[in-house]
Short mmCIF file of C-alpha atoms in Angstrom, two decimals:
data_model
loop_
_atom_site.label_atom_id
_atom_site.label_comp_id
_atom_site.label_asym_id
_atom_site.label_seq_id
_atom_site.Cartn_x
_atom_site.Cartn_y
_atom_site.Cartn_z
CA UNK A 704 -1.09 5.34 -63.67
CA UNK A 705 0.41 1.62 -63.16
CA UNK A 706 3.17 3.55 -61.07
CA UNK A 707 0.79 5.54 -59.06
CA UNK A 708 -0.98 2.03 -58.50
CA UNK A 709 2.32 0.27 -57.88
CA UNK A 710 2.93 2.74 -54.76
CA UNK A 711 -0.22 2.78 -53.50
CA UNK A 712 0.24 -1.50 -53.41
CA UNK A 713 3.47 -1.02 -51.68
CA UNK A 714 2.66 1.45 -49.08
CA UNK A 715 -0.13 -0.92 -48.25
CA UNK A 716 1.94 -3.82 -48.13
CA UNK A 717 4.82 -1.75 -45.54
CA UNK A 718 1.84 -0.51 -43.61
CA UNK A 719 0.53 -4.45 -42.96
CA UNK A 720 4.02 -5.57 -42.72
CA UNK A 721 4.95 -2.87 -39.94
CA UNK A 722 1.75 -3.86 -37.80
CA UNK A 723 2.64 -7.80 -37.96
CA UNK A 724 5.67 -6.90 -36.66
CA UNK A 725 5.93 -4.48 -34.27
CA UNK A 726 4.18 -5.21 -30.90
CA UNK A 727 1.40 -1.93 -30.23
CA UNK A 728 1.94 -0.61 -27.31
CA UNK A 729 -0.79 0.21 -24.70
CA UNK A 730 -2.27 3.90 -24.57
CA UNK A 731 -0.45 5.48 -21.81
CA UNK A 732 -2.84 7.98 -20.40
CA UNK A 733 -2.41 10.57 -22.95
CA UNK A 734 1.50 10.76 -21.52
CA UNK A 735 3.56 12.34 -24.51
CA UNK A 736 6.55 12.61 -21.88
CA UNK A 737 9.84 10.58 -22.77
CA UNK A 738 9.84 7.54 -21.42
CA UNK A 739 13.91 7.80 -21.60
CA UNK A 740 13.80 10.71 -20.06
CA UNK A 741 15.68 10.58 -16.53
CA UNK A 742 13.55 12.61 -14.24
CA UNK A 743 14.47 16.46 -13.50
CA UNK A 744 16.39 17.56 -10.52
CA UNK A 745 15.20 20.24 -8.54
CA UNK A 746 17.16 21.50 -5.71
CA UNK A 747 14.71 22.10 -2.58
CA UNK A 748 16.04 22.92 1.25
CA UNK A 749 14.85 19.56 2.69
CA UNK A 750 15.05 20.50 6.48
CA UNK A 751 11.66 19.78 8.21
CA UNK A 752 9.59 22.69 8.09
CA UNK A 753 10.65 24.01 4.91
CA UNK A 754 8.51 24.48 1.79
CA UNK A 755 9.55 22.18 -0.86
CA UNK A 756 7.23 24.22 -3.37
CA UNK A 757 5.69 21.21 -5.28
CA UNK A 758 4.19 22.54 -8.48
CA UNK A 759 0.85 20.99 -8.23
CA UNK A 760 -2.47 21.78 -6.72
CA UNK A 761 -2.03 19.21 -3.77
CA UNK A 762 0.48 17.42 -2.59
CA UNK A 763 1.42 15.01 0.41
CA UNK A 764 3.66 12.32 1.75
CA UNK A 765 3.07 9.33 4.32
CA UNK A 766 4.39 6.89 6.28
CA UNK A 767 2.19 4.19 5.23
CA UNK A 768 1.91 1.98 7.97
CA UNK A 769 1.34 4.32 10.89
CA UNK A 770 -0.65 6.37 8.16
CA UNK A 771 1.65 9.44 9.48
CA UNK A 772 1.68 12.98 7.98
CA UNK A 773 5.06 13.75 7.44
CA UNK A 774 4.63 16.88 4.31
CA UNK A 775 1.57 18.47 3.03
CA UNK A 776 0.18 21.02 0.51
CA UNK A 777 -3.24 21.29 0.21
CA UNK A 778 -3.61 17.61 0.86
CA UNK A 779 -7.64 18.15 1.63
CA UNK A 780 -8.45 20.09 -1.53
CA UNK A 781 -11.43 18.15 -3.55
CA UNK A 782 -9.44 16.95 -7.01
CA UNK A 783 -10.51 14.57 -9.46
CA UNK A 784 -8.40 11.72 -9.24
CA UNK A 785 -7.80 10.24 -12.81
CA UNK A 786 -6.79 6.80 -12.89
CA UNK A 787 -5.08 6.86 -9.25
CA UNK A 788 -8.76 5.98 -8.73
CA UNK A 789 -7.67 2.55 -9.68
CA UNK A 790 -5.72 1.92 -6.54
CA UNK A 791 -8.66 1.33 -4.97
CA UNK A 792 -9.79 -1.00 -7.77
CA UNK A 793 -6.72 -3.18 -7.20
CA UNK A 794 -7.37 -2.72 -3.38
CA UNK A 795 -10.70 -4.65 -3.81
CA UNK A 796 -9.19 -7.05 -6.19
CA UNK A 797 -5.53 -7.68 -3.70
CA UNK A 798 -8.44 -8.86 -0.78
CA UNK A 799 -10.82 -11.02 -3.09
CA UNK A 800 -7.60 -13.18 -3.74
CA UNK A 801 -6.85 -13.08 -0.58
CA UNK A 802 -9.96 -14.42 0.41
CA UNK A 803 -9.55 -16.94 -2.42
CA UNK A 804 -12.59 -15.32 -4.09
CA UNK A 805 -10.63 -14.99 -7.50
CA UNK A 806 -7.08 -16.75 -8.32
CA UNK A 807 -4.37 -14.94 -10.30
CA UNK A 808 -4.63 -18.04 -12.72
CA UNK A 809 -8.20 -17.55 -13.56
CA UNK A 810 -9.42 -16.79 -17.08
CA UNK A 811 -11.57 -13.57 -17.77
CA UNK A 812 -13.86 -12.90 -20.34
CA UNK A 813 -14.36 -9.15 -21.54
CA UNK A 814 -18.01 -7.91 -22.09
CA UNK A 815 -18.70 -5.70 -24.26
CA UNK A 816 -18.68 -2.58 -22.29
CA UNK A 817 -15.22 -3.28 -21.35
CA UNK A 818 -14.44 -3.32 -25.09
CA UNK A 819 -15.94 -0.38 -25.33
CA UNK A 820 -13.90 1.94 -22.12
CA UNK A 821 -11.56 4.05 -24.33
CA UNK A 822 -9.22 6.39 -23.00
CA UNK A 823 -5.58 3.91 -21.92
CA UNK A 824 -6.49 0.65 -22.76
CA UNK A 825 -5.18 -3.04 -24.45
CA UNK A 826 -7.66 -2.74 -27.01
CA UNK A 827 -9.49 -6.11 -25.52
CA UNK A 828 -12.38 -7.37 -27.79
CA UNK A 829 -15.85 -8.68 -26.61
CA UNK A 830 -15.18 -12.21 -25.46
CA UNK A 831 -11.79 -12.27 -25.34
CA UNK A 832 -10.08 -13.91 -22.59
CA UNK A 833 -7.09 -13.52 -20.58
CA UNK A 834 -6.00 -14.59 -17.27
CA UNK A 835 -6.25 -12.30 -14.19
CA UNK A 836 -2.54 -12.26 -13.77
CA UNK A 837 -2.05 -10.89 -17.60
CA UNK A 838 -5.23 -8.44 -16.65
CA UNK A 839 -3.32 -7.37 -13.44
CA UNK A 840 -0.20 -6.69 -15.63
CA UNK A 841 -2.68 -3.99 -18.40
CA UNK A 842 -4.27 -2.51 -15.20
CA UNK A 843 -1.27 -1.38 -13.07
CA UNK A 844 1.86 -1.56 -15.82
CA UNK A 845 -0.51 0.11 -18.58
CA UNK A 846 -3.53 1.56 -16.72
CA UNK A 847 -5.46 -0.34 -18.95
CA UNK A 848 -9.37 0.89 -18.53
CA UNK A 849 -10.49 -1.68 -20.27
CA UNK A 850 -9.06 -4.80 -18.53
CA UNK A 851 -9.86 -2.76 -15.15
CA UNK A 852 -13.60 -3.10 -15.89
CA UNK A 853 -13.38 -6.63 -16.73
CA UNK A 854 -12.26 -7.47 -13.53
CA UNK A 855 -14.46 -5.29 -11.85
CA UNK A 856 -17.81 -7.47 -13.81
CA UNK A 857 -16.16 -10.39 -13.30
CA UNK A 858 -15.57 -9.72 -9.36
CA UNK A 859 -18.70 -8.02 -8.54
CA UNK A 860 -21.24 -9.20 -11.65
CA UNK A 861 -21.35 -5.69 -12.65
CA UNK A 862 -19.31 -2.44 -12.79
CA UNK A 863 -22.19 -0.61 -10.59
CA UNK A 864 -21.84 -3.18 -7.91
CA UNK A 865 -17.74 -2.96 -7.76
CA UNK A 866 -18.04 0.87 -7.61
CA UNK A 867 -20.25 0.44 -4.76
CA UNK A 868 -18.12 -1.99 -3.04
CA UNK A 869 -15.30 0.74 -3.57
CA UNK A 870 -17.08 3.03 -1.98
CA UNK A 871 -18.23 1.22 0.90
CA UNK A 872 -14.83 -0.14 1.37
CA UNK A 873 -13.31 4.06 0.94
CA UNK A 874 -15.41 4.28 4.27
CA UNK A 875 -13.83 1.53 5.80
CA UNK A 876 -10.28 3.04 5.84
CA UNK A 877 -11.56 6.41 6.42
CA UNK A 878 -11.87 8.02 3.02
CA UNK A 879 -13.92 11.20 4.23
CA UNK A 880 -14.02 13.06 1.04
CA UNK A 881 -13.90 10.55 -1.70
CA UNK A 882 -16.63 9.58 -4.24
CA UNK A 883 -16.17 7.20 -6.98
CA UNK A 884 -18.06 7.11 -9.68
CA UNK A 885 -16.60 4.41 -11.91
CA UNK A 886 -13.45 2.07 -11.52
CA UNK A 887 -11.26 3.51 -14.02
CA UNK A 888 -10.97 7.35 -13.46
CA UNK A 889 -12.45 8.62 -16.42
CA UNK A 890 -13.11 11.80 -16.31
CA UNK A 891 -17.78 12.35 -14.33
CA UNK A 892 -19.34 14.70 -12.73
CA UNK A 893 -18.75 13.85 -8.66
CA UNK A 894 -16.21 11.44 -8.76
CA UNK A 895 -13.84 13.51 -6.71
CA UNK A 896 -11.06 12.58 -3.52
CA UNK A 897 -8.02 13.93 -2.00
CA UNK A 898 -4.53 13.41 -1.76
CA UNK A 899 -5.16 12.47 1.94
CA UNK A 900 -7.60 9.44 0.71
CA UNK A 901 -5.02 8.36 -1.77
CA UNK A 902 -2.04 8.37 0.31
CA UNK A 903 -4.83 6.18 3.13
CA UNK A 904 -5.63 4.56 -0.14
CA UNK A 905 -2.62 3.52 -1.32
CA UNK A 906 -1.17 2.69 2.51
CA UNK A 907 -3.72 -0.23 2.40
CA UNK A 908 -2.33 -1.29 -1.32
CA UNK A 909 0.75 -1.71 -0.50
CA UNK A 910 0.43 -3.92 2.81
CA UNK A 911 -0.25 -7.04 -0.12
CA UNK A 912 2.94 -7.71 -1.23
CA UNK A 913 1.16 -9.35 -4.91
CA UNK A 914 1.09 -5.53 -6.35
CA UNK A 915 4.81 -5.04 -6.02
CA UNK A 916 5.01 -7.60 -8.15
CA UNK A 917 3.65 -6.06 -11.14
CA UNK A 918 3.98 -2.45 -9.68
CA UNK A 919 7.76 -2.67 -10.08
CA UNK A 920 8.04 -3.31 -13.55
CA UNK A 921 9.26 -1.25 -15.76
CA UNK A 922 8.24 -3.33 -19.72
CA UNK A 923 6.26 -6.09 -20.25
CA UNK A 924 3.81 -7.54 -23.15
CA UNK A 925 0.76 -9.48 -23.40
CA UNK A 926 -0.69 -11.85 -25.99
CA UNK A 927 2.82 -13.47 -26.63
CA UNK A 928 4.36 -10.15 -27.28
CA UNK A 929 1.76 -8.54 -29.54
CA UNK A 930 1.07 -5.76 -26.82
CA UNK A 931 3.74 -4.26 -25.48
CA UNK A 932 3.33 -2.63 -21.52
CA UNK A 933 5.50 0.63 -20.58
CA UNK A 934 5.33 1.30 -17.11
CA UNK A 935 3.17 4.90 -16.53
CA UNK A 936 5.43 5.48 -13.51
CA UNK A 937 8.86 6.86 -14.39
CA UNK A 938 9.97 6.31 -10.91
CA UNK A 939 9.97 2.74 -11.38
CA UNK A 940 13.02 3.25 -13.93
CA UNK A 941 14.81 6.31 -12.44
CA UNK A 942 14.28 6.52 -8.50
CA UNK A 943 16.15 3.91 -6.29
CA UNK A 944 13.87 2.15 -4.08
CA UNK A 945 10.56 2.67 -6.24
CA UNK A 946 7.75 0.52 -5.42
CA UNK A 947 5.25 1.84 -7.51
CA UNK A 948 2.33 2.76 -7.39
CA UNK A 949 -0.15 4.93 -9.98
CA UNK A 950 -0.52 7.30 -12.63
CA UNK A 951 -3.17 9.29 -13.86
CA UNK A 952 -4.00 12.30 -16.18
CA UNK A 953 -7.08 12.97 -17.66
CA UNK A 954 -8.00 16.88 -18.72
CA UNK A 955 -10.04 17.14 -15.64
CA UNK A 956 -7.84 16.07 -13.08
CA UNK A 957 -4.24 16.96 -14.78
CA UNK A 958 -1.71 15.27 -13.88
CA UNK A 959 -1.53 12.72 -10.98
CA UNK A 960 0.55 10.17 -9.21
CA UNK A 961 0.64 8.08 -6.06
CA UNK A 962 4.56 6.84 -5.49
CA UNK A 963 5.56 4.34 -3.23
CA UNK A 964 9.43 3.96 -2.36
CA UNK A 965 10.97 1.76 0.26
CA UNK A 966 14.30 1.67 1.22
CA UNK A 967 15.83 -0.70 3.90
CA UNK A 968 12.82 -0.68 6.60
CA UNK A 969 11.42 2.55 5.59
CA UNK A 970 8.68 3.19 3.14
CA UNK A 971 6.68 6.16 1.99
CA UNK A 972 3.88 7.18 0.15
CA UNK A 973 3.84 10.44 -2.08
CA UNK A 974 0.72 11.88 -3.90
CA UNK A 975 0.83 14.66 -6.35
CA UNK A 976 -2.48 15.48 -7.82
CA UNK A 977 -3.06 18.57 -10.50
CA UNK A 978 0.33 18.98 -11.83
CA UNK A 979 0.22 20.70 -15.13
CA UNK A 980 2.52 18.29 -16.79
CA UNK A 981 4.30 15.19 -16.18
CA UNK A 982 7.48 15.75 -15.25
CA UNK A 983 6.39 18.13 -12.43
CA UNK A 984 4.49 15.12 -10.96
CA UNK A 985 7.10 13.32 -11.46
CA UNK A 986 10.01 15.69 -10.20
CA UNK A 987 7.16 16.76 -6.75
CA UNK A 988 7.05 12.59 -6.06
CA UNK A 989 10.94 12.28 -5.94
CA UNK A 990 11.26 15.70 -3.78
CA UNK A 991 8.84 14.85 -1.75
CA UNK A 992 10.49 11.27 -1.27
CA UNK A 993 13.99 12.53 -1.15
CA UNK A 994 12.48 14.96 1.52
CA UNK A 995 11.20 11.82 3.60
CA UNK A 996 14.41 9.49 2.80
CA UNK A 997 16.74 12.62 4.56
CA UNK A 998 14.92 13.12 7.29
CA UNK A 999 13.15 10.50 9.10
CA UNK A 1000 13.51 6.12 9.52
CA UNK A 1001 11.49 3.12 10.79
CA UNK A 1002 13.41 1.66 13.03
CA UNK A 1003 12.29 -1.82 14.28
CA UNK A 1004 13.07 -2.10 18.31
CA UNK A 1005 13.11 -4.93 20.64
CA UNK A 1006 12.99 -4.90 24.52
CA UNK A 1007 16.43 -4.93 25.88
CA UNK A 1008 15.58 -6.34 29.23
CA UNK A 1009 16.05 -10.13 29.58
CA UNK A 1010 12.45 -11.91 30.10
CA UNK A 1011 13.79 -13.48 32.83
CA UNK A 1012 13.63 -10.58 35.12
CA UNK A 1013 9.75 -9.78 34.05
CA UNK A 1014 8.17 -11.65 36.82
CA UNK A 1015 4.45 -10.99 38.06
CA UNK A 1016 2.78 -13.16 41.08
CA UNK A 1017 0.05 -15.11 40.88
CA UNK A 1018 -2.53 -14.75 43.44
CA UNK A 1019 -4.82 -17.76 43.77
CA UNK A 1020 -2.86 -19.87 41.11
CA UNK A 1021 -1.53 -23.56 40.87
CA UNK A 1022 1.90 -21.54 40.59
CA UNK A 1023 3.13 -18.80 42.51
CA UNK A 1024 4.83 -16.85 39.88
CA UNK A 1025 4.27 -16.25 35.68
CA UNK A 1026 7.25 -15.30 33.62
CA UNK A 1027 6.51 -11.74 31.00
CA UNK A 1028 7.44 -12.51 27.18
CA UNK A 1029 8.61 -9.21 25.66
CA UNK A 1030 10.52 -10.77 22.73
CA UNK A 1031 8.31 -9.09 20.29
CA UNK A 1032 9.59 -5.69 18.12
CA UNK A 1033 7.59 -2.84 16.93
CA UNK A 1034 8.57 -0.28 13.95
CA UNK A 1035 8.67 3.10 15.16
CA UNK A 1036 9.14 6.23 12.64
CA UNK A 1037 11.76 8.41 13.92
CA UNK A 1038 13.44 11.52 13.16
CA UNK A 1039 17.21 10.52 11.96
CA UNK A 1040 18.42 12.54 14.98
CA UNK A 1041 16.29 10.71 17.41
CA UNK A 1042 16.85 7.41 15.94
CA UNK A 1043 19.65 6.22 18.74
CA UNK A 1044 17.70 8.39 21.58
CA UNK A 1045 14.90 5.47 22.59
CA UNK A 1046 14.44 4.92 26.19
CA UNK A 1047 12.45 1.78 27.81
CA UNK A 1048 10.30 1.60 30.79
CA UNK A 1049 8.98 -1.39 31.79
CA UNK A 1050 5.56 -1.21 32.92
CA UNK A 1051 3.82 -4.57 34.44
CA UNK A 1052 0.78 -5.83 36.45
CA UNK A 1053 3.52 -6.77 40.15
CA UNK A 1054 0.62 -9.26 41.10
CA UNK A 1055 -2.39 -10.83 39.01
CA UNK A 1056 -5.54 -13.16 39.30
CA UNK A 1057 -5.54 -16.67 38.71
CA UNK A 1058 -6.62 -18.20 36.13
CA UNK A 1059 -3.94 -16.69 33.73
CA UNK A 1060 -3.90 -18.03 29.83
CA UNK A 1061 -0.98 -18.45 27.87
CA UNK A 1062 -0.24 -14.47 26.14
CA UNK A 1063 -2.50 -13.13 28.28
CA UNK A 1064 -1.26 -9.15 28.53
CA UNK A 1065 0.27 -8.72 31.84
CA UNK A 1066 2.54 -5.22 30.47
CA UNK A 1067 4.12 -3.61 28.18
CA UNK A 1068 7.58 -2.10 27.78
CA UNK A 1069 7.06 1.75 27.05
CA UNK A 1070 9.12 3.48 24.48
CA UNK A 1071 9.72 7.33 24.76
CA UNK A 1072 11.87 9.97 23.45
CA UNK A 1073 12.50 12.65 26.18
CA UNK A 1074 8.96 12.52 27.27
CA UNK A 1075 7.14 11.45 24.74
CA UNK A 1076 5.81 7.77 24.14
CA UNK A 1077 6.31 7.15 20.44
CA UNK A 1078 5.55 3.12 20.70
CA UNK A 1079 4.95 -0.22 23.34
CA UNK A 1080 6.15 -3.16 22.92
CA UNK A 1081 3.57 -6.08 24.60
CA UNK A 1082 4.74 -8.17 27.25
CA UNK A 1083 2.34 -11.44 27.03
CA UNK A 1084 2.32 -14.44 29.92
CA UNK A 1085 4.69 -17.21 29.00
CA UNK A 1086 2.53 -19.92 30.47
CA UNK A 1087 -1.21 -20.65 31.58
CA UNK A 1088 -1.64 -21.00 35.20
CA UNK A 1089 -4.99 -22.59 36.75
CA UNK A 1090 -7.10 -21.14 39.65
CA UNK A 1091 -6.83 -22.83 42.78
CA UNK A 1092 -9.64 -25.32 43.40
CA UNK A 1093 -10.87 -26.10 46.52
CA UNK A 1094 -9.91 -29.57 46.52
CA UNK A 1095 -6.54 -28.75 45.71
CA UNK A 1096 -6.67 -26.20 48.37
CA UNK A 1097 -7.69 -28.92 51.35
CA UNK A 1098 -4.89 -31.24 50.03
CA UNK A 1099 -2.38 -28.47 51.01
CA UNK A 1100 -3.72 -27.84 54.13
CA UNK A 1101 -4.17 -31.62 54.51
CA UNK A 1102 -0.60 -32.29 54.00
CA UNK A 1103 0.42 -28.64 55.87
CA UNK A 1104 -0.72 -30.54 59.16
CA UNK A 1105 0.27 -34.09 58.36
CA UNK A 1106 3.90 -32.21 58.82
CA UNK A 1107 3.43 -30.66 62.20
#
């Protein structure tokens, strides 16, 4: 009986001593995929046009910043989104600091409710504090639930009123068939999108360069260690370029992910939504990128022409002449066979009104491939140039005569 006792003492002891030890670390969606595990390869023709055969219900890739269609599967079918629903979470909180609403240094309290989200979470406790930045870390490292609704109260006063902000804001960038119906993902009846309203989703994400910082991460911790953070996004670890973005897997939606890779000047978004396990979303995101790295660039271009030759009169105007500035750039996305195939055609107003203001648009230099425009570069007034006034006017003529 005393030994029965005696190992009942000392697997009680080892079970205290392991959990003062060893940091706990964060729920990870219900992923039971290796986190060691390089992602699969899977061959797939990757000439434009071809079917890459992504094993998931929809699937789609972008160029982010011209919000360009480059592969698609499905990409309109209604889905529920999981926890990629929290990219438009960290879209509302990336614009309240920078509208210096909320600093990344600020201290958050977590209400109740938050303590009480479930699913992937930190485990935080009512009224315990962290700062935004730590909170920012749970929510996009660990897809922490939990920490993403005490932001959300904090922001807005109340989850409700964030969720309404997101989907006010979803309008804004032209979310057509997107509903949300909390901040986190969990699984409700209506909240629904599509891999089209990610991909605009996450296109607006990425423009603040903040979420990269905590996007590209692979391991981190929280409360001095206690928690340990393993990035949800494999890609971050195993595909060059990664950038992030989003997991998300709940039995509803399956598996999901939103991946953002940028390499040199070029940068792409890939959704996969309704994959049946992780890996596939996984392996879909890097074919889908690989597909987009072999085939097409964003090439930045300049106006070749000297300014010095871009000259428009001035009718009416203390100065006869006003000089064009085209030294501005534009990224274009191009085909990697068009990429040296760019042909200018300066295009400018030969004569203008007075009064002209300083980067006024007087032209632009036209960009085109065969026949096709594919960008414009602006070409802006280098100087401001008065109207003629009519006492200015007599003064010429004045001294005009004085001559004869």
């Amino acid at each position: 009986m005393k030994k029965v006792k005696f190992i009942c003492l000392l697997a009680a002891f080892l079970t205290a001593l392991s959990s003062v030890c060893v940091a706990k670390t964060v729920s990870s969606e219900g992923d039971v995929s290796n986190p060691d595990e390089p992602i699969a390869e899977t061959k797939a023709d990757m000439t434009v046009g071809a079917d890459l055969k992504i094993k998931a219900k929809s699937a789609i890739l972008m160029e982010p910043y011209s919000k360009t269609v480059l592969y698609e599967q499905n990409s309109n079918q209604i889905c529920a989104p999981a926890s990629i629903t929290k990219i438009m979470s960290l879209l509302l909180i990336m614009e309240a600091i920078e509208q210096k609403k909320i600093t990344t240094e600020e201290v958050i309290t977590a209400s109740l409710n938050a303590s009480k989200m479930g699913g992937s979470q930190i485990w935080l406790k009512e009224n315990e504090s962290m700062t935004l930045d730590d909170l920012l870390k749970a929510i996009v490292i660990g897809s922490a639930n939990d920490a993403t609704v005490a932001v959300a109260e904090h922001i807005a006063g109340s989850e409700e009123e964030f969720v309404r902000q997101m989907n006010n804001r979803a309008k804004e960038i032209g979310m057509e068939h997107t509903v949300f119906k909390n901040s986190t993902g969990l699984d409700e009846k209506g909240h629904i999108t599509t891999c089209f309203d990610v991909a605009v989703m996450s296109s607006e994400l990425i423009k603040y360069p903040l979420i990269k910082k905590y996007s590209t991460v692979w391991m981190d911790s929280l409360r001095n260690g206690e928690s340990e953070l393993v990035n949800t996004n494999k890609l971050v670890r195993f595909y060059s370029g990664t950038t992030g973005l989003k997991t998300g897997t709940t039995s509803k939606a399956g598996c999901c992910l939103s991946a953002s890779a940028k390499r040199e000047d070029t940068e792409f978004i890939a959704v996969v939504m309704g994959a049946e396990n992780s890996n596939e979303r996984f392996s879909g995101a890097k074919k889908l990128l690989d597909f987009g790295f072999s085939n097409y660039l964003v090439k930045e271009v300049s106006c070749v022409e000297p300014s010095k030759k871009i000259i428009t009169f001035v009718k009416n105007g203390t100065k006869k002449t006003v000089y064009g500035d085209a030294s501005g750039s534009v990224k274009i996305l191009l085909r990697k066979s068009e990429a040296d195939s760019i042909v200018q055609k300066i295009n400018f107003e030969k004569e203008i009104c007075a009064p002209v203001k300083k980067n006024d648009l007087i032209g632009t230099v036209d960009l085109y491939i065969d026949k096709e425009l594919v960008g414009k570069i602006e070409i802006k007034a280098k100087e401001s140039i008065e109207k003629i006034k009519f006492g200015v006017t007599f003064l010429w003529i004045l001294k005009g005569l004085m001559k004869l």
